[in-house]
Coordinates of C-alpha atoms and ligand atoms in Angstrom, one line a residue:
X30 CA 0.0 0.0 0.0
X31 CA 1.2 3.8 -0.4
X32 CA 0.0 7.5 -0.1
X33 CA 1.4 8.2 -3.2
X34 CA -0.9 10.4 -4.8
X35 CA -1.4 11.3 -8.7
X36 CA 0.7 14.0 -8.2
X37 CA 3.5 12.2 -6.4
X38 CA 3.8 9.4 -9.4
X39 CA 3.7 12.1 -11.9
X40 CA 6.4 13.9 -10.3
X41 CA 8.3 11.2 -10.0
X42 CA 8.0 10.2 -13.6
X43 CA 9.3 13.2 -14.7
X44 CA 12.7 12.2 -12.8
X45 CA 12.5 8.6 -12.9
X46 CA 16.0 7.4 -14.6
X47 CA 14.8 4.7 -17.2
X48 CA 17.4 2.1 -18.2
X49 CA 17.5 0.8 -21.4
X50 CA 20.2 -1.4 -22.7
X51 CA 20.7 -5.4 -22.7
X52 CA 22.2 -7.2 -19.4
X53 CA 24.4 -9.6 -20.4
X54 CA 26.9 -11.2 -17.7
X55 CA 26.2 -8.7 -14.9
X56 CA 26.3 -5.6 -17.5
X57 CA 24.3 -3.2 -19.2
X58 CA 25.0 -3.1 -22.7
X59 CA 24.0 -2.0 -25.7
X60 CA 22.8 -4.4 -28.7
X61 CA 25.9 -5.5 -30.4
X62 CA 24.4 -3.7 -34.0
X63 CA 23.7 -0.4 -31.9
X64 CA 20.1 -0.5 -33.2
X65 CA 17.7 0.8 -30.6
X66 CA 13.7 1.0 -30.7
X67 CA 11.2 3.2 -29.5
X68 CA 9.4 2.9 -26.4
X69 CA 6.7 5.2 -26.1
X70 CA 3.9 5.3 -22.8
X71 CA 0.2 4.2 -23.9
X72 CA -0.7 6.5 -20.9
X73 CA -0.2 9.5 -22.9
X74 CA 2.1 8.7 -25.8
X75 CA 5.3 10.1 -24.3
X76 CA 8.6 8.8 -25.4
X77 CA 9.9 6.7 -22.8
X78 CA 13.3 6.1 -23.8
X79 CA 15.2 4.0 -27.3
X80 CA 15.8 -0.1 -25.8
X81 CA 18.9 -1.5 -26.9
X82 CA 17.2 -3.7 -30.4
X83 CA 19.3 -7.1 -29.7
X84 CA 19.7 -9.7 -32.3
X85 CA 21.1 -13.1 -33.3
X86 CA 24.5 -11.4 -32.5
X87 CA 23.2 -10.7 -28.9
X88 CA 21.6 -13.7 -28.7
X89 CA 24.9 -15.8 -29.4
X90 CA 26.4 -14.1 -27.1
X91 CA 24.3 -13.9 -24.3
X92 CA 23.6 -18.1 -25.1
X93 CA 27.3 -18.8 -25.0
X94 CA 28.0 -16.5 -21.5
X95 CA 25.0 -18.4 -20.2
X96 CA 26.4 -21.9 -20.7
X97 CA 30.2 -20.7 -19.6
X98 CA 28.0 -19.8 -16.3
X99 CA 26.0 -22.8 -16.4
X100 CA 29.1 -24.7 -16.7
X101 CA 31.5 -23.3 -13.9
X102 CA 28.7 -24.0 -11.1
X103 CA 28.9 -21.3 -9.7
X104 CA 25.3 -21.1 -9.3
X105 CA 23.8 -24.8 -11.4
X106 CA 26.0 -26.8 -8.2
X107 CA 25.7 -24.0 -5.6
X108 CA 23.9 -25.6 -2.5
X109 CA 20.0 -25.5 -2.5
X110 CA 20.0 -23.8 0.6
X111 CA 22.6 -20.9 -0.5
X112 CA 20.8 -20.0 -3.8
X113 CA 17.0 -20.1 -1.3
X114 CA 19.0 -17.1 0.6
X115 CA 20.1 -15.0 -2.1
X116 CA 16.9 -15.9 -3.8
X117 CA 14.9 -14.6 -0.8
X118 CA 17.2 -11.7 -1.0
X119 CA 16.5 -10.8 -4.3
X120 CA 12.7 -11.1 -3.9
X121 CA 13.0 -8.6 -1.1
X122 CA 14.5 -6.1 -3.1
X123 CA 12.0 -6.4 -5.6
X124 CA 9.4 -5.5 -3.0
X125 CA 11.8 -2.4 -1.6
X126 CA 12.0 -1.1 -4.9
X127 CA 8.2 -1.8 -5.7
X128 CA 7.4 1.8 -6.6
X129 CA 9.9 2.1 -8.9
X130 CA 9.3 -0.9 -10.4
X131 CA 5.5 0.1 -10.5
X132 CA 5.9 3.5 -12.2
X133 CA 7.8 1.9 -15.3
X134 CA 5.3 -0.9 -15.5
X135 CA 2.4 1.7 -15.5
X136 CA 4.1 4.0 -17.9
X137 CA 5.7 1.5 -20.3
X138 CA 2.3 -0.8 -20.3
X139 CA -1.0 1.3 -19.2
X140 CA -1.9 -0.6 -15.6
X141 CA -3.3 1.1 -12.8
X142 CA -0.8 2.5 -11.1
X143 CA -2.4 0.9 -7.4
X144 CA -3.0 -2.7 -9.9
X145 CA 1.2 -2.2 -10.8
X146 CA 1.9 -1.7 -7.2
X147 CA 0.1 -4.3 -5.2
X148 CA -0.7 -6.6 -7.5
X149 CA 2.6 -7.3 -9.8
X150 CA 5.1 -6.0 -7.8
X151 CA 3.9 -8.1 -4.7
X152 CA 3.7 -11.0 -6.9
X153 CA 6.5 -10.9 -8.5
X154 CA 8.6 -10.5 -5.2
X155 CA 6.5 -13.4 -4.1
X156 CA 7.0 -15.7 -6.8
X157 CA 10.7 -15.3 -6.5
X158 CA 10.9 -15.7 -2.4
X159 CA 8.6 -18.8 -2.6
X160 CA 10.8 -20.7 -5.4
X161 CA 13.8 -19.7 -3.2
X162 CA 12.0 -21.0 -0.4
X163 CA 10.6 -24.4 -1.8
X164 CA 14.5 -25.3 -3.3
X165 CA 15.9 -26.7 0.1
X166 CA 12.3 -28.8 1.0
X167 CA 12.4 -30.9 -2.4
X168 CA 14.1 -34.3 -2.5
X169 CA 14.7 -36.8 -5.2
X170 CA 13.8 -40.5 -5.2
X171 CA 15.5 -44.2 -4.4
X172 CA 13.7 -46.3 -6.7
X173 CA 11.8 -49.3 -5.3
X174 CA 13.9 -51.7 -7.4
X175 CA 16.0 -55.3 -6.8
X176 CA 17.9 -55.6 -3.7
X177 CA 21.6 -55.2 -5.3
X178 CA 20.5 -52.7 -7.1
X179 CA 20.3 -48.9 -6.0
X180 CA 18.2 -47.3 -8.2
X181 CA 18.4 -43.0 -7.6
X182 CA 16.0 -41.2 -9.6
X183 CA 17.8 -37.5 -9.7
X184 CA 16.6 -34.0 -10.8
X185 CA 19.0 -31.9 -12.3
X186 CA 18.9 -28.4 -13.7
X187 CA 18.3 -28.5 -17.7
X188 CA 21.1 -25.8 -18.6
X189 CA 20.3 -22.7 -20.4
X190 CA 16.6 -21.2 -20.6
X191 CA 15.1 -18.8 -22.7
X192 CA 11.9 -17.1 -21.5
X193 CA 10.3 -15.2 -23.8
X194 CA 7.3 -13.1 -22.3
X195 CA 4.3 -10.9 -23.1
X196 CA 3.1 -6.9 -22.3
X197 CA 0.4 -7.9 -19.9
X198 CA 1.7 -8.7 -16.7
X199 CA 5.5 -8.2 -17.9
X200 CA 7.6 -8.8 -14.8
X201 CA 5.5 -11.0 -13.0
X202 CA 4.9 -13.4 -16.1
X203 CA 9.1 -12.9 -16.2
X204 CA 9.1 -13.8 -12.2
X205 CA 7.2 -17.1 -13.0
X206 CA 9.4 -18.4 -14.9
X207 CA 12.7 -16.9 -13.2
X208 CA 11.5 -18.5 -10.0
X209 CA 11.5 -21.8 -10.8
X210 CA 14.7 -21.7 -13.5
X211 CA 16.6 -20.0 -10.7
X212 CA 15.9 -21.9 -7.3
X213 CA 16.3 -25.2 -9.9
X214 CA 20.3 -23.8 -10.8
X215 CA 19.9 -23.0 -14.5
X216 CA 21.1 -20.3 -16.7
X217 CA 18.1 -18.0 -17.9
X218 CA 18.0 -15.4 -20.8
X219 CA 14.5 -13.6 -20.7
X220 CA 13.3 -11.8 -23.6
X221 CA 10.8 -9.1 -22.8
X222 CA 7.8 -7.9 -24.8
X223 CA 8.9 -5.3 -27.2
X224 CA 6.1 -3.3 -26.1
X225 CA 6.9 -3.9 -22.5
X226 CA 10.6 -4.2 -21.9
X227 CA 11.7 -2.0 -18.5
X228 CA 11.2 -4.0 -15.3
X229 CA 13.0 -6.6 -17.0
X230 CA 15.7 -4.8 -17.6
X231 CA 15.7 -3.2 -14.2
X232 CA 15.2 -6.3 -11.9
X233 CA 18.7 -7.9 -13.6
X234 CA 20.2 -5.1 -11.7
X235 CA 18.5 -6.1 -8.9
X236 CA 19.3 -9.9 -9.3
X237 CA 23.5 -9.3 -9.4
X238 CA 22.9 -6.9 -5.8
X239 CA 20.9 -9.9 -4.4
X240 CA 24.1 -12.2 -5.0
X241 CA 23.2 -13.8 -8.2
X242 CA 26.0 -14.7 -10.1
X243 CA 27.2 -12.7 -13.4
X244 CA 25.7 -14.4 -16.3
X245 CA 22.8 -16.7 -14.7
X246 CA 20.6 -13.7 -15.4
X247 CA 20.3 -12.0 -18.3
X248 CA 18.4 -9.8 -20.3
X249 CA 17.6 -9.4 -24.5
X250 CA 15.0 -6.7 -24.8
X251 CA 14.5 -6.8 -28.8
X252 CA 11.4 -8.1 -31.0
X253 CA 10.3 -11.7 -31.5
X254 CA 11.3 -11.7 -35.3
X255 CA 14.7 -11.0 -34.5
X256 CA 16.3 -11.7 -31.3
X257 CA 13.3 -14.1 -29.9
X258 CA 13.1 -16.2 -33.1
X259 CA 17.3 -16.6 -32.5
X260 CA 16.7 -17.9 -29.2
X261 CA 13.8 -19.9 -29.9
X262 CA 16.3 -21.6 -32.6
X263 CA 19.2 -21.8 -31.1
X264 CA 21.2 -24.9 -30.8
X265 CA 22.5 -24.4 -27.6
X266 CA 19.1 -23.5 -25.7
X267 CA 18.1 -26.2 -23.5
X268 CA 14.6 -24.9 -22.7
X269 CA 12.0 -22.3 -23.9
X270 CA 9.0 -21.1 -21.8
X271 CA 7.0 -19.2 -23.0
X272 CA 4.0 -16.4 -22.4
X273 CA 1.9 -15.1 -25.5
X274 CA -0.5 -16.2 -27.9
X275 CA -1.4 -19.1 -29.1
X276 CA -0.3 -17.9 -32.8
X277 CA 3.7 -17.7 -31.6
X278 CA 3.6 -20.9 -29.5
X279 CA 3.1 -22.6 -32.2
X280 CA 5.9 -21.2 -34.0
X281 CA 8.4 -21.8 -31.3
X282 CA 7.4 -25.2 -31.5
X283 CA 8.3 -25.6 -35.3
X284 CA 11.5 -23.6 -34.4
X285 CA 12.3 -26.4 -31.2
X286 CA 11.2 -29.0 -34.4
X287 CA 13.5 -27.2 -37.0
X288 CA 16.9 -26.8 -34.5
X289 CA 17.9 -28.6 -31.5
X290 CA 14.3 -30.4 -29.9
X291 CA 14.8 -27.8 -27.1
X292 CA 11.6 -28.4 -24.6
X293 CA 9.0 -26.2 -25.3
X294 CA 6.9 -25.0 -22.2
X295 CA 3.8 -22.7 -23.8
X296 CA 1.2 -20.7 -21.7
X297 CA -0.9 -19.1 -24.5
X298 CA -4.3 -17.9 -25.1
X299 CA -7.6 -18.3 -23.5
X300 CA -11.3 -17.7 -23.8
X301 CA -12.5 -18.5 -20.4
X302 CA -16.4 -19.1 -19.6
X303 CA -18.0 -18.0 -16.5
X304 CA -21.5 -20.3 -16.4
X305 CA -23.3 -18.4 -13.7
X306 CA -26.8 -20.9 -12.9
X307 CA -29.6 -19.7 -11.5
X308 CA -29.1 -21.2 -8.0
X309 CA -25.6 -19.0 -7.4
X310 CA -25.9 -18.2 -4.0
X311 CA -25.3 -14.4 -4.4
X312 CA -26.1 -13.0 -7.9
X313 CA -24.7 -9.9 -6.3
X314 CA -21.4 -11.0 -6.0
X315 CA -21.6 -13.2 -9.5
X316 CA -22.2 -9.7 -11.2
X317 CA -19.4 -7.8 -9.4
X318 CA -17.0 -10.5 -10.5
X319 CA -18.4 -10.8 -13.7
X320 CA -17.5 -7.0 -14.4
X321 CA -14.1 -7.4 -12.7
X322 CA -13.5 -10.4 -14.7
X323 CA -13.3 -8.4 -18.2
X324 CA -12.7 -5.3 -16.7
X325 CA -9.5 -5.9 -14.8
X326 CA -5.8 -4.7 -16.2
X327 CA -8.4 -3.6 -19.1
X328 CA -9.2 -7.2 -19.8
X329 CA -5.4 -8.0 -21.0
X330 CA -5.5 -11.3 -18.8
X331 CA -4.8 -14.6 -20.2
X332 CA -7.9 -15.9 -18.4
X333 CA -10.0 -12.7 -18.5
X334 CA -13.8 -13.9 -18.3
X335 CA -14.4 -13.2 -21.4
X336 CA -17.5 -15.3 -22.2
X337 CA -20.2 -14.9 -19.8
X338 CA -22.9 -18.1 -20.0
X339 CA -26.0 -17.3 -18.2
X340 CA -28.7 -19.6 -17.4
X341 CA -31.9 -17.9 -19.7
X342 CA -34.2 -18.2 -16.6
X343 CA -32.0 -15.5 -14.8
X344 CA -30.6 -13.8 -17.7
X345 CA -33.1 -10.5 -17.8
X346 CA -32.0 -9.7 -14.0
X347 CA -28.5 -10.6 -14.5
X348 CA -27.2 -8.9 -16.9
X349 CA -28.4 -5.0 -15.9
X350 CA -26.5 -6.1 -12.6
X351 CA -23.6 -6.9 -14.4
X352 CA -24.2 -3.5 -16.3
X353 CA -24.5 -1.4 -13.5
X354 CA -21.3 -3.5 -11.6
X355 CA -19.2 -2.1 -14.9
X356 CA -19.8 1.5 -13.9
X357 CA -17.5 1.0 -11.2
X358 CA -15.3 0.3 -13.5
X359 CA -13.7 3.0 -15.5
X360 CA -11.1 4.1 -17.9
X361 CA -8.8 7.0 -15.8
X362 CA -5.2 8.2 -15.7
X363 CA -3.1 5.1 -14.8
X364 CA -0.6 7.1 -12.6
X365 CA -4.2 8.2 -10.3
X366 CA -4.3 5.7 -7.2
X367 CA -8.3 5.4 -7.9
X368 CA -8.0 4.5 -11.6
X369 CA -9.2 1.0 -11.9
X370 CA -8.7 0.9 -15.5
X371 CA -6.2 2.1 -17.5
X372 CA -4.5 2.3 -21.0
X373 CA -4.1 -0.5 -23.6
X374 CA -1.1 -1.2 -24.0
X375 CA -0.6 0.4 -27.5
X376 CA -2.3 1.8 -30.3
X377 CA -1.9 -1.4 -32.1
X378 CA -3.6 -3.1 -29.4
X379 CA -6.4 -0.5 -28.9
X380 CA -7.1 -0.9 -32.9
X381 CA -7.4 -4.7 -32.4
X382 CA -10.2 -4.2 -29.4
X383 CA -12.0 -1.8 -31.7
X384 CA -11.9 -3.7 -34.6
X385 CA -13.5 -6.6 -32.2
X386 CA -16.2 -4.2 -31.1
X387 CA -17.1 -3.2 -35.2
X388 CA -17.4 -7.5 -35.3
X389 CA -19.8 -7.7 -32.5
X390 CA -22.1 -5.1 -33.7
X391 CA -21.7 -6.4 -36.7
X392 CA -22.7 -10.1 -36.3
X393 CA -25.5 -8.9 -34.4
X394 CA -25.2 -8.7 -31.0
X395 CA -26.5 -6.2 -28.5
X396 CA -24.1 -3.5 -27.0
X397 CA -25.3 -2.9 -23.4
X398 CA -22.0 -1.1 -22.2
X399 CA -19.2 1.0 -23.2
X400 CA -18.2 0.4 -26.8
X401 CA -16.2 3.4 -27.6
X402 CA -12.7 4.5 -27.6
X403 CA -12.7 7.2 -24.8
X404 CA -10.2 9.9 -23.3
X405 CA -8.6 10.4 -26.5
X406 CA -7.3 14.0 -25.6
X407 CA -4.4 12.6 -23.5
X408 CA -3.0 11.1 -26.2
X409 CA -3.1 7.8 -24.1
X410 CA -4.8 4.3 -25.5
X411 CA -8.2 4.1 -23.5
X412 CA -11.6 1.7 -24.7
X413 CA -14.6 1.8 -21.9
X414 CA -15.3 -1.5 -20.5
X415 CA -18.0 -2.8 -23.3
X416 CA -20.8 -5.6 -23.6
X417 CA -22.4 -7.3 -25.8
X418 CA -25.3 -9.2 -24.6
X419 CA -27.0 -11.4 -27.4
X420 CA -24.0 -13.5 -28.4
X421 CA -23.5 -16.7 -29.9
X422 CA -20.8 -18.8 -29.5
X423 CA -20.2 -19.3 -32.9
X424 CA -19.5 -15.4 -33.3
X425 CA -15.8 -13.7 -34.2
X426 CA -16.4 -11.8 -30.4
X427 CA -17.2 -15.3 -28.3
X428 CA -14.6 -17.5 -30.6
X429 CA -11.5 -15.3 -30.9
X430 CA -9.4 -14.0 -27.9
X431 CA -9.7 -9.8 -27.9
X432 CA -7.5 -9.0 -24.9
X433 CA -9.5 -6.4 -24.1
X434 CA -12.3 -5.3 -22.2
X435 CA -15.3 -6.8 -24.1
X436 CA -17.6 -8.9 -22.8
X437 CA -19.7 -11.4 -24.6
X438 CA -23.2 -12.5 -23.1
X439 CA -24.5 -15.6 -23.5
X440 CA -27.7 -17.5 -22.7
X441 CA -28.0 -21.4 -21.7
X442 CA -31.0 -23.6 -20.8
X443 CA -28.8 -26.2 -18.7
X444 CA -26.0 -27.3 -17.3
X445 CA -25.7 -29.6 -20.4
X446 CA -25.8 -27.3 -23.4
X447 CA -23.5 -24.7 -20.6
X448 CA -21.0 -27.4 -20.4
X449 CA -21.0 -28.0 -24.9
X450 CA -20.9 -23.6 -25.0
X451 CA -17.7 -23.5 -22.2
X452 CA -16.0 -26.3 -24.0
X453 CA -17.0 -25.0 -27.5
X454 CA -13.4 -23.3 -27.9
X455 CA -9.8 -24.1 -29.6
X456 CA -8.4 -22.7 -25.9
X457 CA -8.5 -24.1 -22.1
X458 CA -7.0 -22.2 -19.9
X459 CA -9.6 -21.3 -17.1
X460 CA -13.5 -21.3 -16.0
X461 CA -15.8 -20.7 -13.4
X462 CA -18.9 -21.6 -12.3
X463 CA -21.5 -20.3 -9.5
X464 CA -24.1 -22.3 -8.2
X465 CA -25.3 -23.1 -4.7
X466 CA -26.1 -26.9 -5.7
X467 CA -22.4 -29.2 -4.2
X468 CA -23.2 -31.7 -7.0
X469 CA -23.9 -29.5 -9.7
X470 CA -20.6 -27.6 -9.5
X471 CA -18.5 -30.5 -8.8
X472 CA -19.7 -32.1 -12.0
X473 CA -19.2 -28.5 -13.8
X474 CA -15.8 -28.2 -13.1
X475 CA -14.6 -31.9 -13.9
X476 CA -16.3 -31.4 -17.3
X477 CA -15.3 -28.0 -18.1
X478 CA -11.7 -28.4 -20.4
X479 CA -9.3 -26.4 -18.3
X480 CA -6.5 -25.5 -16.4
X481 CA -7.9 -23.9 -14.0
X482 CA -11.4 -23.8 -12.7
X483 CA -12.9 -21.8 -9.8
X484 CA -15.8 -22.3 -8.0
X485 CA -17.9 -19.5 -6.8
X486 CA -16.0 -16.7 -7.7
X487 CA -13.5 -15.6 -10.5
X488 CA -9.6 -15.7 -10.2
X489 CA -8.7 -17.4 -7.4
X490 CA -4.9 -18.6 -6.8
X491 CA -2.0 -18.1 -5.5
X492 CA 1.8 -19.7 -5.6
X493 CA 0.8 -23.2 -4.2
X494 CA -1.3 -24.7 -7.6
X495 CA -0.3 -25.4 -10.9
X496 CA -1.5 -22.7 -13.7
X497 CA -1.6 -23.3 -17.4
X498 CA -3.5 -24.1 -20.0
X499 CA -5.6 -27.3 -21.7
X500 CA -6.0 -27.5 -25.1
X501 CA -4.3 -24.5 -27.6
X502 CA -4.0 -22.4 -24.2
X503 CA -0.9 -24.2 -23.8
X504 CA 1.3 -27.0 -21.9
X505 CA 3.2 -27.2 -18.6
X506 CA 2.5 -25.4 -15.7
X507 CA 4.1 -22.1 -14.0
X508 CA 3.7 -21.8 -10.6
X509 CA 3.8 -24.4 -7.3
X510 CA 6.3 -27.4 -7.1
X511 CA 5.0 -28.6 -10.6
X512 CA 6.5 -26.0 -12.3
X513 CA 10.3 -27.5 -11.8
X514 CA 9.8 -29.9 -13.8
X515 CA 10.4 -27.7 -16.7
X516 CA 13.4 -26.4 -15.8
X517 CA 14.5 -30.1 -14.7
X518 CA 15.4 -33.4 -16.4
X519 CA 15.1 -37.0 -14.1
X520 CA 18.6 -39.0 -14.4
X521 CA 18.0 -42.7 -13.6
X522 CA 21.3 -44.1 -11.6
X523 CA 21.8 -47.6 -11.4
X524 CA 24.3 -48.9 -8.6
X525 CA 25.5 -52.7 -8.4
X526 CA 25.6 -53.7 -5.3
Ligands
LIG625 P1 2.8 -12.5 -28.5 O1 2.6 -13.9 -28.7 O2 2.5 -11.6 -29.6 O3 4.2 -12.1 -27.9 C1 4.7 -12.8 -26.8 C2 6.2 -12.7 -26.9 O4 6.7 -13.5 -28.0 C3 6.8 -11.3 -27.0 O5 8.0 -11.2 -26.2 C4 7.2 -11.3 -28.5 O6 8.2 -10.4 -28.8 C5 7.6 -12.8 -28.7 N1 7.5 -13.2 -30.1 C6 6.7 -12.7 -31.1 N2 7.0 -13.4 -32.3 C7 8.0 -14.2 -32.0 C8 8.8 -15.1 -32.8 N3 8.5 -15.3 -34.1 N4 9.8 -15.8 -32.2 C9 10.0 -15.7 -30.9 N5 9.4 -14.8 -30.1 C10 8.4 -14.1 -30.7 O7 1.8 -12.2 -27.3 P2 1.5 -10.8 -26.6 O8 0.7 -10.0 -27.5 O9 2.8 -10.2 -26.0 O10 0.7 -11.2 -25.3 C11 -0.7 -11.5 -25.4 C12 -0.9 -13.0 -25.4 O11 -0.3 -13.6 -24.2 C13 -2.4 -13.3 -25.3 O12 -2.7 -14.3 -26.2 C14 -2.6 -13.9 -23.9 O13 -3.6 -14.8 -23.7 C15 -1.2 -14.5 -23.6 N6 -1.0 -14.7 -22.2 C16 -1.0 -15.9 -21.7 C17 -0.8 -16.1 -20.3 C18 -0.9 -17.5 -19.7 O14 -0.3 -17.7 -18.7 N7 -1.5 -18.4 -20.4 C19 -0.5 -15.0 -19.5 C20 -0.4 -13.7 -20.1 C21 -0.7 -13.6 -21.5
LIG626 MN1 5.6 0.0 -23.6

């Protein structure tokens, strides 16, 4: 929590020193080719900074320090309880330098400033203090085998990992995969969004003052046709995890095919239904979460709530509550502690919602909120929360992922034909699911195709479970003791006694 007020962030935006380069073995540095790119702020289209543009050359570079690293030890046979303390450490100065990290995540990607601050920031920090934690607590396995025999069933760090990760939650999608690829002793090269590349950068500072040896963490801020695609095809990557759509996992998986069979570890897309029934017990608190579900971080969320399925009998009471639960919701300056929804992430981005909006009216649905680009004047990226009751499933808005804040409404007679609607999608990645019946929503969520599915409410979770994706939303799991398994392989050791 802070005091901050609008005027404080702004202030300290103005004097806020922005670092831009590549971190390669401990170092800023610029991209080998001196090429830079533009970062401008969706909040009102200021010019940020130029981010070092890195490249195959970077890449190589960067791959080839990374193995040296991996090689010497220094951290891959460091002992579990050593790298948990400096691991700790370096999620603690995460959280002490959470308002800095806040204001470039706001400014570089549109969030709420109080979203930025105690959401990804305390997450983030989290995510790397409870994989430091867990490290020491894990042990491997004596097979149950002949009686001469040992049989040790070992875990061993993988080597050198690329993470390559989206705009919408940029470093605490980058601290779900550093937790685990750290506490486990790899090597890790992330590769930031393009659109979002600063706490990135800024945290591998942050990483080398914790105690984190030179060259375990490093940092390629660049675009995915250049210096991701090199990673993703690099001979000497052992791993790539991965955050994005559904349309680039599947690329990285013909570049794995096409180069060395790196592992592949995808969280992609989603289209996530929220079946509310008739019997929820509080249709209050269904439409509150309802609105929040689309509305939150501008609905950029890999499982925003997207599709809304609501039983028919309820449907003409329902849905003005999840109407008037939306007004609460509004686009506002991201850097004012009471904005609850901010900018889009770019003007690319905003043009994609509003194209999806165009669809909706066109295929015929009903617009019953928002709809409209708003607060143009500031030069920022800003769509109203919007819905469209009156869908289909079959339509562009209920089939394609937006990543925005539109909502698509639509009706079911039973739990049967909710079921066929929620599963009537290419992704899997979450659901929900209110009713007051025990049976009813235990037999919902073991039907419902995904990862994730919450009962009663929308987006509950924290470090302990798995989350990822069924279906095209992905494989592998970030998050919990599950996640090591990606940055892992078992060795089978066989002993003669
Ligand atoms: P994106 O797929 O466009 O980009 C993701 C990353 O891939 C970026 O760093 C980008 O530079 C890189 N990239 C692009 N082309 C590449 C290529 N040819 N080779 C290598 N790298 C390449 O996705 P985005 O627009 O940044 O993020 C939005 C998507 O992320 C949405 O689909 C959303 O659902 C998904 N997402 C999923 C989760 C999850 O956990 N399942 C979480 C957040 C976001
Ligand atoms: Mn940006």
């Amino acid at each position: 929590m802070t005091s901050l007020t609008r005027a404080d962030w702004e202030q300290r935006a103005k004097t806020l020193k922005i670092e831009t380069r590549a971190f390669v073995h401990g170092e800023y540095c610029s991209a080998e080719s001196g090429e830079t790119f533009e970062c401008l702020s969706p909040v009102d289209g200021r010019l940020l900074g130029h981010v070092a543009s890195c490249d195959l050359a970077d890449a190589e570079r960067a791959v080839r320090d990374a193995r040296a690293t991996f090689n010497s030890g220094v951290w891959s046979r460091m002992a579990p309880a050593k790298r948990k303390q400096i691991m700790i450490r370096f999620g603690d100065l995460i959280a002490e330098h959470a308002e800095e990290l806040a204001l470039l995540e706001t400014l570089d990607m549109g969030k709420p400033i109080s979203d930025s601050l105690n959401i990804d920031m305390a997450a983030a920090a989290n995510s790397i203090r409870w994989n430091g934690e867990a490290i020491d607590k894990v042990y491997d396995e004596v097979a149950a085998t002949e009686h001469d025999q040992l049989g040790l069933v070992t875990r061993e760090p993988i080597g050198v990992v690329a993470a390559i990760v989206p705009w919408n939650f940029p470093l605490l999608m980058s601290c779900w995969k550093l937790g685990p690829a750290l506490a486990t002793g790899n090597s890790i090269i992330l590769k930031p969004s393009e659109k979002s590349p600063l706490t990135g950068i800024r945290v591998a500072q942050l990483a080398i003052e914790a105690g984190i040896p030179a060259g375990v963490f490093n940092v390629l801020p660049g675009f995915g046709h250049t210096v991701g695609k090199a990673l993703a095809l690099h001979m000497d990557v052992d791993t790539l995890v991965f955050t994005g759509s559904t349309k680039i996992a599947k690329q990285l998986m013909v570049y794995a095919g096409e180069s060395n069979m790196k592992r592949v570890w995808l969280e992609a897309g989603g289209k996530s239904p929220n079946i509310v029934f008739a019997d929820a017990p509080d249709l209050q608190a269904a439409a509150a979460s309802a609105a929040g579900a689309i509305a939150f971080n501008q609905g950029e969320v890999c499982t925003a709530g997207s599709r809304l399925l609501v039983e028919r009998s309820i449907k003409d009471k329902f849905v003005p509550m999840v109407v008037e639960a939306i007004k609460g919701w509004k686009a506002g300056n991201p850097l004012d502690p009471e904005t609850n929804v901010g900018a889009l992430v770019d003007t690319q981005q905003m043009n994609n919602v509003l194209r999806y909006i165009e669809a909706g009216h066109k295929d015929g649905a009903t617009l019953v909120a928002g709809g409209k680009r708003v607060m143009e004047e500031t030069g920022g990226t800003y769509v109203e929360p919007t819905i469209f009751d009156g869908v289909n499933n079959a339509m562009t808005i209920a089939q394609e992922e937006i990543f925005g804040p539109v909502l698509s409404v639509i009706a079911f007679d039973d739990a049967e034909e909710a079921i066929a609607i929620a599963n009537d999608t290419i992704y899997g990645l979450a659901a929900a699911v209110w009713t007051s019946n025990l049976s009813k929503a235990h037999q919902t969520a073991k039907a419902l195709r995904a990862g994730s599915v919450w009962v009663n409410q929308y987006d509950g979770g924290d470090m302990t479970a798995p989350f990822g994706g069924f279906k095209q939303s992905g494989n592998g799991r970030d998050k919990s003791l599950h996640a090591f398994d990606k940055y892992t392989e078992l060795k089978s050791t066989w002993i003669k006694l």
